[in-house]
Amino acid sequence: MNLHPVVARVTDRIRERSAAGRGEYLRRIDQAAARERGADRMGCANVAHAFAALPASDKFRVVAERRPNLGIVTSYNDMLSAHAPFAGYPQVIKDEARLQAATAQVAGGVPAMCDGVTQGTAGMELSLFSRDVIAMATAVALSHDVFDAALLLGICDKIVPGLLIGVLQFGHLPAVFVPAGPMTSGLSNSDKAKVREQAAQGLVGRPALLEAESQAYHGPGTCTFYGTANSNQMLMEAMGLHVPGTAFVNPGQPLREQLTRDAVRTALAIVKGRRYTPVGRLVDERAIVNAMCALLATGGSTNHLIHWVAVARAAAIRIDWNDFAELSAVVPLLSRVYPNGTADVNEFQAAGGPGYVIRELLDAGLMHEDVLTVREGGLREYTREPLLDAARGGALAWREIGASRNTDVVRPAGDPFSPSGGLKLLTGNLGRSVIKISAVPADRQVVQAPARIFDAQEDLLAAFQAGELERDLVCVVRWQGPRANGMPELHKLTPPLAVLQGRGFRVALVTDGRMSGASGKVPAAIHVTPEASAGGPLAKLRDGDLVRLDASAGTLQALVPDAQWAAREAATMPESLRQADGHGIGRELFASFRRNALAAEEGACTWL
């Protein structure tokens, strides 16, 4: 199948836009790759320090026999259910490396915070910036500079983008990402959401809500909805950075360990002197476009309209929301996974999963097939699913997926859920923003109503509890951008707004903050840029202004006469709010991040 002309045009535009910076980036990669390996290049004291803790046999392999040495960067902690399974991964990796006559070392660990724990609290204001902290920690780990390839252990929201941004600063290294899989299905996401809405109305108390939440989040593994964490896994498959089909295999299964072992073999196959595939060359404009198309085809997380801009910048590739919007117009929606449907990621995997979606996109000319991946067979290897083959003594194998096993969950490109992707760009006199429309009912994608302005999400929640929002309205929550308070997710607002929508009111949210990648049926214009604290148009809005959010037309407009709008003075962020948002829970340490953060459409990067 020939490449779709829109995909080709967007890719060419990105390539041309990025040419100068990308050329310099590749030159630096080649320069780093031309050096001798670390154990031969460094001084004797450096080498002795690097390998002092290794068993004698491993020292002999890496120094005398000059065998490959793999650097493990892990995001293990047991606060995150998704990352708890990583506890035993380093030993598995080291064991497999020895079986392959190689060595592996834990180069370092990176922090990993759970947005589910911090949602609606002050800790959430560290969340977005933790991505760049993770990138920096990855760089610190790999700065030991004695590795022939990197294995990156991560799953959740900021962790995978941070690891990828970090390892792209070592673009001469081959890199394989190693996930741990989703938790098994518990209370359905739809039933959990119903209990949350009941709690918001006071119909059930804290014990019932806690019981429901605990039934939904009940064991090791990733949360089962299709939010940012699971979108990460889809994108890693689409970019060819995983062992194929490894994204959604549950923790603790025998298949899970064999896939982890195969990640070691995969990394060793692409080191220098073998089928050398450095991550900085693998992640090119075609791979970035493939990730964008996979995100759109699955109705993935809105957070990636920030994170993947930053990932691309780390590889000296420049993308923007216009690129996403143009692709979204031609990439069909091929899956419905909560909040875009009722299925969870385990049901998505059972129906065909990432491999099915990638195959359909490739066959429709909506992904680049001529790309590097960590596998010799290229992106086609990612259209199959792994299994342990009983006929071969339980050996790891892959098989073709065939037709969708559940067309309520995944569909072919010729019969999609929607002819266009699940994300849309909104523009108008309130700035530029994005909306996830894949979960919003068609009759709710246009809302025109008076604005109610809030300076913090707590104010909106209080107004809801006081019964002040029982009407058609557009709730505007400002001072939530990266330079104001770190751009927290405002997912706590979903239940009360869903309750209002359920009562028949036409409601929408407009904010320069973020929503969870799992935000659902309430129309939400998010990531509004420029943000209010930088003088953006949200700072001009007043209570009662008529606002029109039109996802169909792609507009976000304050219906205020032009002359009046132009003359209106922008409000400033209250100093008391700025001070409150800058202190406590470690927020003091992130003051420089807030000062230096770029706009959301520029990836909210703090290092540029």
XYZ file of C-alpha atoms in Angstrom:
608
model
C 0.000 0.000 0.000
C 1.320 3.432 -0.935
C 1.731 5.969 1.852
C -1.317 8.196 2.296
C -0.576 11.606 0.735
C -1.464 13.496 3.936
C 0.865 11.315 6.023
C 3.580 11.867 3.414
C 2.977 15.638 3.337
C 3.036 16.033 7.113
C 6.206 13.933 7.350
C 7.922 15.967 4.637
C 6.929 19.201 6.364
C 8.340 17.983 9.676
C 11.551 16.842 7.971
C 12.040 20.229 6.298
C 11.211 22.163 9.458
C 13.686 20.097 11.458
C 16.507 19.780 8.913
C 19.135 22.081 10.406
C 18.860 20.924 14.000
C 18.419 17.288 13.061
C 21.559 17.323 10.925
C 23.617 18.634 13.834
C 22.073 16.061 16.189
C 22.996 13.190 13.851
C 26.514 14.549 13.492
C 26.932 14.399 17.267
C 25.592 10.835 17.327
C 28.130 9.758 14.727
C 30.886 11.469 16.663
C 29.952 9.641 19.867
C 29.599 6.330 18.053
C 33.074 6.619 16.548
C 34.744 6.476 19.953
C 36.234 3.327 21.389
C 34.057 1.417 23.838
C 34.104 2.753 27.390
C 36.185 0.000 29.004
C 38.920 0.539 26.396
C 38.723 4.334 26.243
C 38.649 5.258 29.924
C 41.506 5.404 32.377
C 42.269 2.367 34.512
C 40.890 3.984 37.685
C 37.651 4.846 35.873
C 37.286 1.280 34.638
C 38.075 -0.176 38.065
C 35.388 2.003 39.679
C 32.848 1.156 36.970
C 33.116 -2.596 37.429
C 34.281 -2.922 41.050
C 31.027 -4.505 42.235
C 30.721 -7.006 39.389
C 31.440 -10.693 39.949
C 34.898 -11.676 38.684
C 33.448 -13.574 35.719
C 31.477 -10.504 34.607
C 34.537 -8.281 34.944
C 36.474 -10.684 32.755
C 33.733 -10.644 30.107
C 33.393 -6.892 29.869
C 37.073 -5.933 30.216
C 39.157 -8.801 28.850
C 36.729 -10.427 26.427
C 35.245 -7.038 25.438
C 31.702 -8.395 25.536
C 28.728 -6.000 25.408
C 27.671 -4.341 28.653
C 24.022 -3.311 28.999
C 22.969 -0.363 31.129
C 19.659 -0.771 32.953
C 17.752 2.396 33.854
C 14.886 1.449 36.133
C 11.890 3.352 37.426
C 11.067 0.731 40.035
C 9.206 1.646 43.167
C 6.274 0.012 44.877
C 4.140 3.149 45.139
C 3.112 2.603 41.513
C 1.250 -0.627 40.949
C 2.511 -0.492 37.363
C 6.151 -0.313 38.407
C 6.159 -2.697 41.376
C 6.800 -5.716 39.100
C 10.131 -4.176 38.054
C 11.629 -5.185 41.426
C 12.900 -8.477 40.051
C 13.684 -7.388 36.504
C 17.390 -6.506 36.961
C 18.231 -10.040 38.107
C 16.334 -11.560 35.180
C 18.130 -9.220 32.795
C 21.547 -9.946 34.290
C 20.898 -13.684 34.166
C 19.904 -13.552 30.505
C 22.868 -11.320 29.674
C 25.224 -13.918 31.175
C 23.514 -16.654 29.164
C 24.333 -14.568 26.086
C 27.976 -14.084 27.182
C 27.351 -10.427 28.015
C 26.952 -8.321 31.160
C 24.351 -5.928 32.535
C 24.463 -3.314 35.270
C 21.829 -1.134 36.883
C 23.120 2.221 35.690
C 20.676 4.141 37.837
C 17.126 4.667 38.956
C 14.695 7.439 38.090
C 11.786 8.777 40.155
C 8.280 7.732 39.204
C 5.192 9.314 40.705
C 1.638 8.044 40.495
C -0.912 10.556 39.259
C -3.612 8.380 40.753
C -2.149 9.025 44.207
C -1.569 12.765 43.701
C -4.714 13.565 41.649
C -6.420 16.623 43.111
C -3.604 17.312 45.589
C -0.652 19.703 45.668
C 1.646 16.860 44.634
C 0.028 16.862 41.179
C 1.757 20.182 40.509
C 5.071 18.287 40.349
C 3.709 15.739 37.915
C 4.413 17.261 34.497
C 7.831 18.543 35.526
C 8.749 15.104 36.846
C 9.063 14.105 33.181
C 12.082 16.361 32.773
C 13.503 15.259 36.130
C 13.270 11.671 34.859
C 15.019 12.689 31.637
C 17.807 14.291 33.670
C 18.085 11.261 35.949
C 18.326 9.024 32.874
C 21.166 11.176 31.613
C 22.927 10.965 34.978
C 22.606 7.168 34.935
C 23.959 6.817 31.404
C 26.704 9.409 31.948
C 28.868 6.597 33.355
C 29.422 6.028 29.624
C 30.493 2.386 29.808
C 27.439 0.870 28.118
C 26.929 -0.645 24.690
C 23.118 -0.434 24.862
C 20.410 0.622 27.294
C 17.367 -1.183 28.664
C 14.777 1.265 29.983
C 12.244 -0.019 32.500
C 9.163 2.183 32.610
C 5.448 2.356 31.900
C 3.534 5.265 33.386
C 2.577 8.740 32.318
C 5.723 10.871 32.552
C 8.146 8.011 32.989
C 8.280 6.651 29.442
C 8.497 10.124 27.820
C 11.155 11.113 30.383
C 13.199 7.963 29.787
C 12.975 8.474 26.033
C 13.951 12.152 26.230
C 16.880 11.154 28.430
C 18.186 8.291 26.301
C 17.894 10.435 23.150
C 20.700 12.560 24.604
C 22.733 9.355 24.193
C 21.459 8.815 20.682
C 24.464 6.678 19.743
C 23.259 3.915 22.088
C 20.806 1.219 21.029
C 17.849 1.234 23.406
C 15.016 -1.170 24.164
C 12.060 -0.249 26.377
C 10.851 -2.914 28.794
C 7.295 -2.711 30.234
C 5.624 -4.820 32.913
C 2.042 -5.006 31.638
C -1.441 -4.113 32.942
C -3.093 -5.421 36.082
C -5.823 -7.995 35.560
C -9.356 -6.676 35.199
C -11.255 -5.814 38.366
C -14.308 -3.604 38.804
C -15.030 -2.219 35.354
C -13.995 1.339 34.601
C -17.603 2.218 33.742
C -18.903 0.921 37.078
C -16.107 2.752 38.913
C -17.083 5.996 37.155
C -20.727 5.538 38.191
C -19.750 5.227 41.843
C -17.601 8.357 41.540
C -20.576 10.280 40.153
C -22.782 8.965 42.968
C -20.182 10.086 45.507
C -20.040 13.545 43.898
C -23.790 13.836 44.492
C -23.568 12.549 48.060
C -25.536 9.407 47.197
C -22.824 7.090 48.564
C -20.273 7.695 51.275
C -16.514 7.317 51.533
C -16.583 3.581 52.471
C -18.518 2.661 49.303
C -16.303 4.848 47.137
C -13.113 3.419 48.628
C -14.409 -0.114 48.115
C -15.146 0.594 44.443
C -11.773 2.228 43.865
C -10.007 -0.689 45.578
C -11.834 -3.200 43.400
C -10.744 -1.292 40.292
C -7.120 -0.803 41.409
C -6.440 -4.120 43.068
C -3.013 -5.523 42.161
C 0.304 -5.102 40.366
C 0.309 -3.684 36.852
C -0.890 -0.642 34.985
C -4.383 0.760 35.513
C -6.634 -0.873 32.926
C -8.142 2.231 31.298
C -6.615 3.692 28.136
C -4.986 6.736 29.673
C -1.478 8.104 29.332
C 0.350 5.059 30.722
C -1.246 2.607 28.316
C -1.018 5.106 25.453
C 2.736 5.133 26.155
C 2.824 1.400 25.530
C 0.922 1.695 22.260
C 3.356 4.350 21.061
C 6.416 2.305 22.019
C 5.073 -0.537 19.874
C 4.321 1.833 16.987
C 7.868 3.255 17.133
C 9.465 -0.189 17.246
C 11.120 0.328 20.645
C 9.599 -2.727 22.373
C 9.953 -6.415 21.831
C 6.887 -6.877 19.564
C 3.598 -7.432 21.369
C 5.025 -6.940 24.834
C 2.845 -3.967 25.873
C -0.226 -5.620 27.394
C 0.869 -8.984 28.787
C -0.031 -9.137 32.489
C 2.662 -9.209 35.199
C 3.582 -12.562 36.682
C 2.803 -14.631 33.607
C 5.520 -16.943 32.235
C 5.183 -15.105 28.905
C 6.027 -11.834 30.666
C 9.434 -13.105 31.830
C 10.271 -14.561 28.439
C 9.511 -11.230 26.775
C 11.822 -9.510 29.268
C 14.562 -11.994 28.466
C 13.984 -11.395 24.778
C 14.483 -7.660 25.360
C 18.051 -8.532 26.430
C 18.625 -10.602 23.308
C 17.100 -7.839 21.180
C 19.401 -5.193 22.667
C 22.476 -7.368 22.187
C 21.561 -7.938 18.536
C 21.739 -4.218 17.746
C 24.949 -3.112 19.474
C 27.842 -1.675 17.498
C 29.566 -4.364 15.445
C 26.291 -6.261 14.977
C 23.063 -4.875 13.445
C 23.861 -1.485 14.910
C 20.657 0.525 15.509
C 21.236 3.622 17.639
C 18.111 5.074 19.199
C 18.813 8.558 17.835
C 18.575 7.263 14.272
C 15.631 4.974 14.979
C 13.618 7.905 16.351
C 13.353 9.974 13.183
C 10.478 11.989 11.737
C 8.853 8.829 10.310
C 8.869 7.091 13.695
C 7.410 10.198 15.339
C 4.625 10.348 12.734
C 3.952 6.631 13.255
C 3.495 7.304 16.974
C 1.149 10.207 16.233
C -0.966 8.078 13.889
C -1.164 5.226 16.417
C -2.239 7.685 19.112
C -4.992 9.084 16.917
C -6.210 5.670 15.726
C -6.686 4.504 19.308
C -8.121 7.695 20.842
C -5.072 7.941 23.087
C -4.134 10.377 25.793
C -4.262 14.118 25.227
C -1.115 14.368 27.356
C 0.863 13.140 24.375
C 0.147 16.353 22.508
C 2.592 17.744 25.055
C 4.886 14.784 25.727
C 5.519 13.736 22.132
C 6.333 17.307 21.133
C 9.024 17.167 23.837
C 10.210 13.692 22.782
C 10.563 14.905 19.209
C 12.497 17.969 20.344
C 14.919 15.667 22.187
C 15.734 14.102 18.799
C 15.922 17.563 17.145
C 12.574 17.039 15.407
C 9.960 19.795 15.539
C 6.259 18.942 15.521
C 3.219 20.989 16.497
C -0.509 20.645 16.989
C -1.210 21.504 13.337
C 0.590 18.276 12.426
C -1.616 16.300 14.820
C -4.760 17.983 13.476
C -3.911 17.285 9.847
C -3.177 13.638 10.586
C -6.320 13.310 12.714
C -8.443 14.283 9.723
C -7.366 11.158 7.793
C -6.473 8.593 10.478
C -9.599 6.590 11.398
C -10.526 5.610 14.941
C -9.915 1.852 15.104
C -10.395 1.066 18.789
C -12.776 1.823 21.622
C -11.159 1.316 24.999
C -12.357 3.093 28.149
C -12.963 6.037 28.324
C -13.652 5.864 24.571
C -15.676 2.676 25.087
C -16.472 0.120 27.766
C -13.598 -2.320 27.157
C -10.391 -2.195 29.191
C -6.859 -2.785 27.896
C -7.030 -6.498 28.680
C -10.054 -6.766 26.407
C -8.211 -4.639 23.835
C -5.302 -7.084 23.934
C -7.646 -10.059 23.632
C -9.384 -8.498 20.622
C -6.126 -8.005 18.723
C -4.361 -5.217 20.566
C -1.549 -3.031 19.264
C -0.530 -5.555 16.608
C -3.954 -5.447 14.990
C -4.033 -1.647 14.940
C -0.495 -1.364 13.549
C -1.260 -3.875 10.795
C -4.418 -2.034 9.785
C -2.603 1.309 9.675
C 0.292 -0.105 7.673
C -2.034 -1.777 5.174
C -3.994 1.471 4.785
C -0.827 3.490 4.109
C -1.267 5.384 7.379
C 2.097 4.450 8.893
C 5.610 4.402 7.506
C 6.842 0.852 7.009
C 10.357 1.837 5.875
C 11.604 2.611 9.385
C 14.237 1.264 11.726
C 13.069 -0.726 14.729
C 14.899 -2.728 17.365
C 13.951 -5.857 15.398
C 15.490 -7.083 12.188
C 12.093 -7.676 10.583
C 11.082 -4.039 10.941
C 7.626 -2.751 11.814
C 5.855 -5.780 10.311
C 7.100 -7.778 13.293
C 4.836 -5.572 15.421
C 1.713 -6.846 13.641
C 1.959 -10.233 15.383
C 1.337 -11.358 18.948
C 3.633 -13.344 21.259
C 2.940 -16.709 22.854
C 4.737 -19.609 24.464
C 4.615 -22.386 21.870
C 3.734 -25.698 23.566
C 4.781 -27.603 20.458
C 8.289 -26.200 20.890
C 8.592 -26.844 24.610
C 7.178 -23.495 25.649
C 9.586 -21.456 23.520
C 8.762 -17.826 22.795
C 7.108 -17.411 19.402
C 4.840 -15.035 17.487
C 1.727 -15.640 15.421
C -0.414 -13.668 13.000
C -3.427 -11.986 14.595
C -5.991 -12.382 11.835
C -9.388 -10.705 12.001
C -10.599 -8.669 14.960
C -11.790 -10.965 17.734
C -14.218 -8.332 18.979
C -15.404 -5.628 16.596
C -16.880 -3.673 19.508
C -13.275 -3.082 20.603
C -11.123 -3.007 17.448
C -12.184 -2.647 13.845
C -10.461 -2.729 10.455
C -9.422 0.493 8.748
C -12.104 -0.114 6.119
C -14.870 -0.144 8.753
C -13.702 2.140 11.584
C -15.611 3.529 14.532
C -15.032 6.974 13.036
C -13.345 8.119 9.819
C -11.148 10.552 11.755
C -8.969 10.305 14.850
C -9.932 10.901 18.429
C -8.175 14.254 18.978
C -8.927 17.681 17.569
C -7.316 21.117 17.533
C -9.453 24.103 18.554
C -8.551 27.670 17.603
C -10.134 31.074 18.133
C -9.833 34.248 20.150
C -9.291 32.196 23.335
C -6.108 30.695 21.907
C -5.186 27.210 20.725
C -6.302 24.106 22.584
C -7.012 20.435 22.083
C -10.044 18.278 22.783
C -10.417 14.509 22.952
C -13.628 13.878 21.048
C -13.508 10.089 20.820
C -15.328 9.745 24.155
C -17.678 12.760 23.808
C -21.193 11.998 22.473
C -21.830 13.611 19.093
C -24.676 15.739 20.472
C -22.333 17.208 23.118
C -19.497 18.294 20.847
C -20.885 21.829 20.503
C -21.565 23.850 23.656
C -22.470 27.545 23.738
C -23.126 28.923 27.203
C -22.133 31.640 29.680
C -18.712 31.301 31.288
C -18.125 30.802 34.991
C -14.528 31.670 35.871
C -12.549 29.782 38.507
C -9.008 30.420 39.693
C -8.548 26.891 41.067
C -10.205 23.487 40.718
C -11.162 23.561 44.404
C -13.338 26.602 43.691
C -15.260 24.711 41.017
C -15.791 21.731 43.311
C -17.061 24.036 46.059
C -19.455 25.756 43.647
C -20.801 22.379 42.546
C -21.382 21.274 46.150
C -23.173 24.571 46.817
C -25.549 23.947 43.899
C -24.349 27.006 41.981
C -23.740 25.221 38.655
C -27.204 23.835 37.892
C -27.481 25.370 34.413
C -25.870 25.416 30.982
C -22.375 26.802 31.421
C -18.742 26.720 30.340
C -16.494 26.255 33.365
C -13.192 28.062 32.862
C -10.356 27.057 35.204
C -7.338 29.281 34.608
C -3.864 29.768 36.145
C -3.252 26.060 35.526
C -0.540 26.252 32.843
C 3.083 25.130 33.172
C 4.374 28.582 34.132
C 1.610 29.184 36.679
C 1.644 26.027 38.776
C 3.182 23.209 36.729
C 0.076 22.309 34.702
C -1.625 19.712 36.904
C -4.248 17.299 35.671
C -7.762 18.325 36.715
C -9.340 14.886 36.565
C -11.175 15.450 39.874
C -13.475 17.757 37.913
C -14.763 14.963 35.689
C -17.354 13.456 38.113
C -19.182 16.709 38.995
C -19.222 17.901 35.385
C -20.465 14.479 34.273
C -23.236 14.734 36.871
C -24.297 18.120 35.463
C -24.234 16.732 31.938
C -26.281 13.754 33.100
C -28.911 16.126 34.472
C -29.389 17.496 30.969
C -27.293 20.643 31.180
C -24.949 21.573 28.358
C -21.593 21.931 30.085
C -17.969 22.144 29.011
C -14.595 22.742 30.584
C -12.017 25.211 29.259
C -8.599 25.308 30.918
C -4.917 25.967 30.386
C -4.310 22.910 32.557
C -4.422 19.237 31.666
C -7.010 16.539 32.097
C -6.188 12.918 32.744
C -5.540 10.861 29.654
C -8.655 9.029 30.803
C -10.917 12.087 30.641
C -14.209 11.124 29.097
C -17.646 12.242 28.041
C -17.625 15.920 29.074
C -16.260 18.190 26.308
C -13.014 19.741 27.567
C -10.868 22.264 25.721
C -7.544 21.775 27.460
C -3.914 22.921 27.222
C -5.156 26.383 26.170
C -2.136 28.260 24.812
C -0.912 30.876 25.548
C -1.682 30.192 29.180
C -3.410 32.820 31.324
C -0.364 33.555 33.499
C 1.607 34.439 30.358
C -1.032 36.978 29.319
C -3.131 34.495 27.344
C -6.746 35.229 26.387
C -8.259 33.220 29.244
C -7.093 36.074 31.455
C -9.533 38.361 29.588
C -12.631 36.249 30.173
C -15.237 37.436 32.660
C -18.130 35.672 34.365
C -21.138 35.684 32.039
C -19.205 36.032 28.769
C -20.781 33.789 26.158
C -18.308 31.078 25.077
C -18.703 28.689 22.162
C -16.792 25.406 22.047
C -17.382 23.770 18.671
C -15.462 20.532 18.263
C -17.035 19.943 14.860
C -15.777 23.240 13.442
C -12.596 23.201 15.523
C -13.217 26.544 17.221
C -13.037 27.976 20.742
C -14.412 31.479 20.861
C -15.477 34.129 23.358
C -18.548 35.687 21.718
C -17.589 39.202 22.749
C -17.555 42.102 20.246
C -14.104 42.452 18.694
C -13.548 46.031 19.799
C -14.614 45.261 23.363
C -12.401 42.149 23.443
C -9.379 44.032 22.108
C -9.811 46.812 24.668
C -10.386 44.523 27.644
C -7.523 44.342 30.131
C -6.204 40.897 31.031
C -6.392 39.860 34.667
C -3.222 38.833 36.469
C -2.707 35.760 38.558
C -3.402 36.651 42.182
C -0.132 36.854 44.103
C -1.660 34.919 46.977
C -2.441 32.058 44.582
C 1.048 32.164 43.068
C 2.579 31.958 46.524
C 0.275 29.131 47.583
C 1.077 27.179 44.417
C 4.808 27.664 44.945
C 5.184 26.259 48.447
C 4.727 22.931 50.166
C 5.160 19.318 49.011
C 8.508 20.245 47.452
C 7.100 22.813 45.023
C 9.755 25.319 46.104
C 12.389 23.218 44.304
C 10.536 23.545 41.013
C 10.486 27.352 40.836
C 13.056 27.384 38.020
C 10.978 24.846 36.089
C 7.951 27.133 36.272
C 10.011 30.139 35.173
C 11.605 28.369 32.223
C 8.807 26.124 30.953
C 7.845 26.533 27.328
C 4.197 26.601 26.268
C 2.173 23.407 26.138
C 2.318 23.294 22.336
C 6.111 23.439 22.609
C 6.122 20.424 24.909
C 6.297 22.410 28.182
C 10.034 21.701 27.992
C 12.148 23.115 30.799
C 15.592 22.306 29.401
C 15.512 24.416 26.230
